[in-house]
Short mmCIF file of C-alpha atoms in Angstrom, two decimals:
data_model
loop_
_atom_site.label_atom_id
_atom_site.label_comp_id
_atom_site.label_asym_id
_atom_site.label_seq_id
_atom_site.Cartn_x
_atom_site.Cartn_y
_atom_site.Cartn_z
CA GLY A 1 -0.01 0.08 0.01
CA ALA A 2 0.90 3.67 -0.17
CA GLY A 3 1.52 3.95 3.59
CA VAL A 4 1.76 1.97 6.74
CA SER A 5 -1.76 0.79 7.82
CA GLN A 6 -2.75 -0.03 11.34
CA SER A 7 -5.94 -1.56 12.62
CA PRO A 8 -8.00 -0.90 14.60
CA SER A 9 -7.55 2.81 14.92
CA ASN A 10 -9.02 2.69 18.46
CA LYS A 11 -9.64 -0.26 20.79
CA VAL A 12 -11.33 -0.26 24.22
CA THR A 13 -10.89 -3.49 26.15
CA GLU A 14 -11.56 -4.74 29.67
CA LYS A 15 -8.70 -5.49 31.96
CA GLY A 16 -7.62 -9.05 31.73
CA LYS A 17 -8.58 -9.51 28.10
CA ASP A 18 -6.28 -10.27 25.13
CA VAL A 19 -6.04 -7.86 22.32
CA GLU A 20 -4.31 -7.97 18.88
CA LEU A 21 -3.10 -5.03 16.96
CA ARG A 22 -2.33 -5.28 13.27
CA CYS A 23 0.26 -3.50 11.08
CA ASP A 24 0.53 -3.62 7.30
CA PRO A 25 3.84 -2.07 6.28
CA ILE A 26 4.77 -0.41 3.05
CA SER A 27 5.28 -2.98 0.32
CA GLY A 28 9.01 -3.68 -0.19
CA HIS A 29 9.98 -2.35 3.32
CA THR A 30 11.89 -5.01 4.99
CA ALA A 31 12.20 -3.58 8.33
CA LEU A 32 9.16 -3.21 10.69
CA TYR A 33 9.03 -1.62 14.18
CA TRP A 34 6.51 -1.21 16.96
CA TYR A 35 6.67 1.65 19.36
CA ARG A 36 4.17 2.82 21.93
CA GLN A 37 3.51 6.29 23.44
CA SER A 38 1.95 6.42 26.82
CA LEU A 39 0.34 9.64 28.11
CA GLY A 40 3.09 12.27 28.53
CA GLN A 41 5.89 9.95 27.50
CA GLY A 42 8.05 9.70 24.37
CA LEU A 43 7.84 6.98 21.92
CA GLU A 44 8.99 3.74 23.49
CA PHE A 45 10.72 1.11 21.36
CA LEU A 46 9.02 -2.32 21.64
CA ILE A 47 10.23 -4.71 18.86
CA TYR A 48 11.99 -4.66 15.51
CA PHE A 49 11.80 -7.10 12.55
CA GLN A 50 14.31 -7.21 9.76
CA GLY A 51 13.74 -9.63 6.91
CA ASN A 52 14.10 -13.20 8.02
CA SER A 53 16.33 -12.40 10.98
CA ALA A 54 15.33 -13.04 14.51
CA PRO A 55 13.39 -10.08 15.87
CA ASP A 56 14.98 -7.67 18.42
CA LYS A 57 12.39 -7.93 21.28
CA SER A 58 14.57 -6.07 23.82
CA GLY A 59 11.85 -3.42 24.30
CA LEU A 60 8.93 -5.62 25.11
CA PRO A 61 7.85 -4.59 28.63
CA SER A 62 6.70 -8.10 29.80
CA ASP A 63 5.97 -11.59 28.70
CA ARG A 64 2.38 -10.62 28.19
CA PHE A 65 3.55 -8.84 24.96
CA SER A 66 4.50 -10.80 21.81
CA ALA A 67 4.62 -10.00 18.15
CA GLU A 68 4.99 -11.83 14.93
CA ARG A 69 5.53 -10.96 11.40
CA THR A 70 4.16 -13.40 8.83
CA GLY A 71 5.71 -13.79 5.39
CA GLY A 72 7.82 -10.77 5.93
CA SER A 73 4.91 -8.46 5.64
CA VAL A 74 1.96 -8.05 7.99
CA SER A 75 2.74 -7.97 11.81
CA THR A 76 0.50 -8.63 14.77
CA LEU A 77 1.21 -7.29 18.25
CA THR A 78 -0.53 -9.31 20.88
CA ILE A 79 -1.10 -8.20 24.44
CA GLN A 80 -2.39 -10.87 26.82
CA ARG A 81 -4.19 -10.30 30.04
CA THR A 82 -4.22 -6.51 29.46
CA GLN A 83 -3.58 -4.20 32.31
CA GLN A 84 -4.66 -0.50 32.76
CA GLU A 85 -0.82 0.52 32.29
CA ASP A 86 -1.00 -0.92 28.82
CA SER A 87 -3.16 1.91 27.71
CA ALA A 88 -1.20 3.88 25.10
CA VAL A 89 -0.98 4.66 21.38
CA TYR A 90 0.72 1.72 19.63
CA LEU A 91 2.69 2.86 16.55
CA CYS A 92 3.98 0.63 13.80
CA ALA A 93 6.66 1.95 11.31
CA SER A 94 8.53 0.43 8.44
CA SER A 95 11.66 1.40 6.54
CA SER A 96 13.49 0.23 3.35
CA PRO A 97 17.19 -0.77 3.19
CA ALA A 98 17.82 2.24 1.04
CA ARG A 99 16.63 4.59 3.69
CA PRO A 100 16.91 2.89 7.01
CA ARG A 101 16.92 6.06 9.07
CA GLY A 102 13.69 7.46 7.73
CA TYR A 103 10.79 5.36 9.28
CA THR A 104 7.38 5.81 7.91
CA PHE A 105 4.83 5.50 10.71
CA GLY A 106 1.28 4.40 10.67
CA SER A 107 -1.41 6.43 12.30
CA GLY A 108 -1.45 4.15 15.36
CA THR A 109 -3.79 2.24 17.46
CA ARG A 110 -5.17 3.97 20.57
CA LEU A 111 -5.61 1.23 23.15
CA THR A 112 -7.61 1.95 26.31
CA VAL A 113 -7.89 -0.66 28.98
CA VAL A 114 -10.78 -0.18 31.32
CA ASP B 1 14.84 6.75 32.57
CA GLN B 2 14.52 8.87 29.40
CA GLN B 3 17.62 9.28 27.38
CA VAL B 4 16.12 11.83 25.19
CA LYS B 5 14.18 14.77 26.79
CA GLN B 6 12.07 17.58 25.52
CA ASN B 7 11.39 19.74 28.51
CA SER B 8 8.91 22.03 26.93
CA PRO B 9 5.57 20.29 26.38
CA SER B 10 4.20 23.20 24.38
CA LEU B 11 5.26 26.33 22.56
CA SER B 12 3.29 29.16 21.04
CA VAL B 13 4.63 31.37 18.32
CA GLN B 14 3.35 34.06 16.09
CA GLU B 15 3.14 33.44 12.29
CA GLY B 16 6.26 34.73 10.58
CA ARG B 17 8.45 34.57 13.70
CA ILE B 18 10.99 31.94 14.66
CA SER B 19 10.15 28.80 16.39
CA ILE B 20 12.84 26.98 18.46
CA LEU B 21 12.31 23.57 19.78
CA ASN B 22 14.83 22.09 22.08
CA CYS B 23 15.97 18.57 22.83
CA ASP B 24 18.54 17.27 25.36
CA TYR B 25 20.07 13.79 25.61
CA THR B 26 22.07 11.92 28.19
CA ASN B 27 23.79 9.14 26.25
CA SER B 28 27.11 10.40 24.77
CA MET B 29 27.10 7.40 22.42
CA PHE B 30 24.23 8.92 20.52
CA ASP B 31 25.49 10.19 17.09
CA TYR B 32 22.55 10.38 14.81
CA PHE B 33 19.38 12.55 15.51
CA LEU B 34 16.20 13.17 13.82
CA TRP B 35 13.11 15.33 14.16
CA TYR B 36 9.72 14.05 13.46
CA LYS B 37 6.54 15.99 13.03
CA LYS B 38 3.16 14.59 14.01
CA TYR B 39 -0.40 15.88 13.25
CA PRO B 40 -3.38 14.67 15.27
CA ALA B 41 -4.69 11.22 14.26
CA GLU B 42 -1.61 10.74 11.97
CA GLY B 43 1.70 8.89 12.55
CA PRO B 44 4.89 10.87 12.94
CA THR B 45 6.58 11.94 9.73
CA PHE B 46 10.30 12.45 9.23
CA LEU B 47 11.40 16.06 9.09
CA ILE B 48 15.16 16.48 9.24
CA SER B 49 18.17 14.64 10.57
CA ILE B 50 21.74 15.51 11.64
CA SER B 51 24.81 13.30 12.32
CA SER B 52 27.30 14.06 14.97
CA ILE B 53 29.98 14.94 12.39
CA LYS B 54 27.97 18.08 11.76
CA ASP B 55 26.73 20.88 13.91
CA LYS B 56 24.10 22.22 11.57
CA ASN B 57 21.87 20.95 8.87
CA GLU B 58 19.51 23.02 6.92
CA ASP B 59 16.39 22.09 4.74
CA GLY B 60 14.39 25.05 3.62
CA ARG B 61 12.71 26.75 6.55
CA PHE B 62 13.94 23.98 9.03
CA THR B 63 17.45 24.05 10.52
CA VAL B 64 18.74 21.63 13.20
CA PHE B 65 21.67 22.58 15.41
CA LEU B 66 23.73 20.15 17.36
CA ASN B 67 25.88 20.96 20.37
CA LYS B 68 27.64 17.73 21.25
CA SER B 69 29.44 19.15 24.23
CA ALA B 70 26.14 20.20 25.82
CA LYS B 71 24.21 17.04 24.56
CA HIS B 72 21.68 19.51 23.10
CA LEU B 73 19.96 19.85 19.78
CA SER B 74 17.43 22.35 18.55
CA LEU B 75 15.10 22.76 15.57
CA HIS B 76 14.60 26.16 14.16
CA ILE B 77 11.69 26.92 11.96
CA VAL B 78 11.91 30.33 10.19
CA PRO B 79 9.45 31.69 9.31
CA SER B 80 6.75 29.87 11.22
CA GLN B 81 3.55 29.15 9.52
CA PRO B 82 0.19 28.02 10.83
CA GLY B 83 0.52 24.66 8.98
CA ASP B 84 3.61 24.06 11.25
CA SER B 85 1.28 23.58 14.15
CA ALA B 86 1.99 19.99 15.29
CA VAL B 87 3.85 17.87 17.84
CA TYR B 88 7.51 17.65 17.23
CA PHE B 89 9.57 14.66 18.51
CA CYS B 90 13.33 14.41 18.58
CA ALA B 91 14.94 11.08 18.32
CA ALA B 92 18.50 9.73 18.68
CA SER B 93 20.38 6.58 17.82
CA VAL B 94 23.75 5.02 18.10
CA ARG B 95 25.75 4.85 14.94
CA ASN B 96 24.78 1.83 12.68
CA ASN B 97 21.88 0.95 14.97
CA PHE B 98 19.10 2.73 13.20
CA ASN B 99 16.91 -0.05 14.23
CA LYS B 100 16.25 1.48 17.63
CA PHE B 101 15.63 5.17 18.19
CA TYR B 102 15.06 6.82 21.48
CA PHE B 103 12.40 9.50 21.39
CA GLY B 104 11.60 12.52 23.43
CA SER B 105 8.06 13.14 24.67
CA GLY B 106 7.41 15.78 22.11
CA THR B 107 6.67 19.54 21.94
CA LYS B 108 3.39 20.79 20.82
CA LEU B 109 3.96 23.79 18.56
CA ASN B 110 0.99 26.21 17.96
CA VAL B 111 1.73 28.80 15.34
CA LYS B 112 -0.82 31.67 15.66
CA PRO B 113 -2.01 33.47 12.50
#
């Protein structure tokens, strides 16, 4: 697609439920990133995928968080047993090998855990 | 512990004047810096970058200054326009590790007509 697409744009869930957030990167972009922004905070790195290499999961805050990237394209971020502190805007970005420094971000998923 | 800090959550400037957005960092290993601009309900978009071998990079109305000794960078917008009203994030990375950027918390710029 023309840009990075994320769905849903908004998600309200009850504490303890699982949620899945989807990211469809720009076609041909081999790198995919997940960040999140909590209220009043900067963007926090979560996980990075590059081609077929093992992902860099060093930013995932707990084992309730996981992500996968199928076929080197679409990625799903899963949060199990959601907690109120998981409430944030989750941003996905992708980049191409030719321009690794310039991420293209999606418009994000606003997750609210009630 | 945030390694990149934007201490001004908001800034208001008159159209035509200069906007100066500031960013401080603590990690002396950072050597590549970017500014992103974000409109409501949209993802951040890349604006301008600078590497540590330079102290200034200019692109049209936007100039980024880097003071390595002070671990400080700033974004200057001259002249400011109402369409520049957005949230501006600075970000930093370590050389050859563009896979992980550290972002500040953002400064919301309002340019008044």
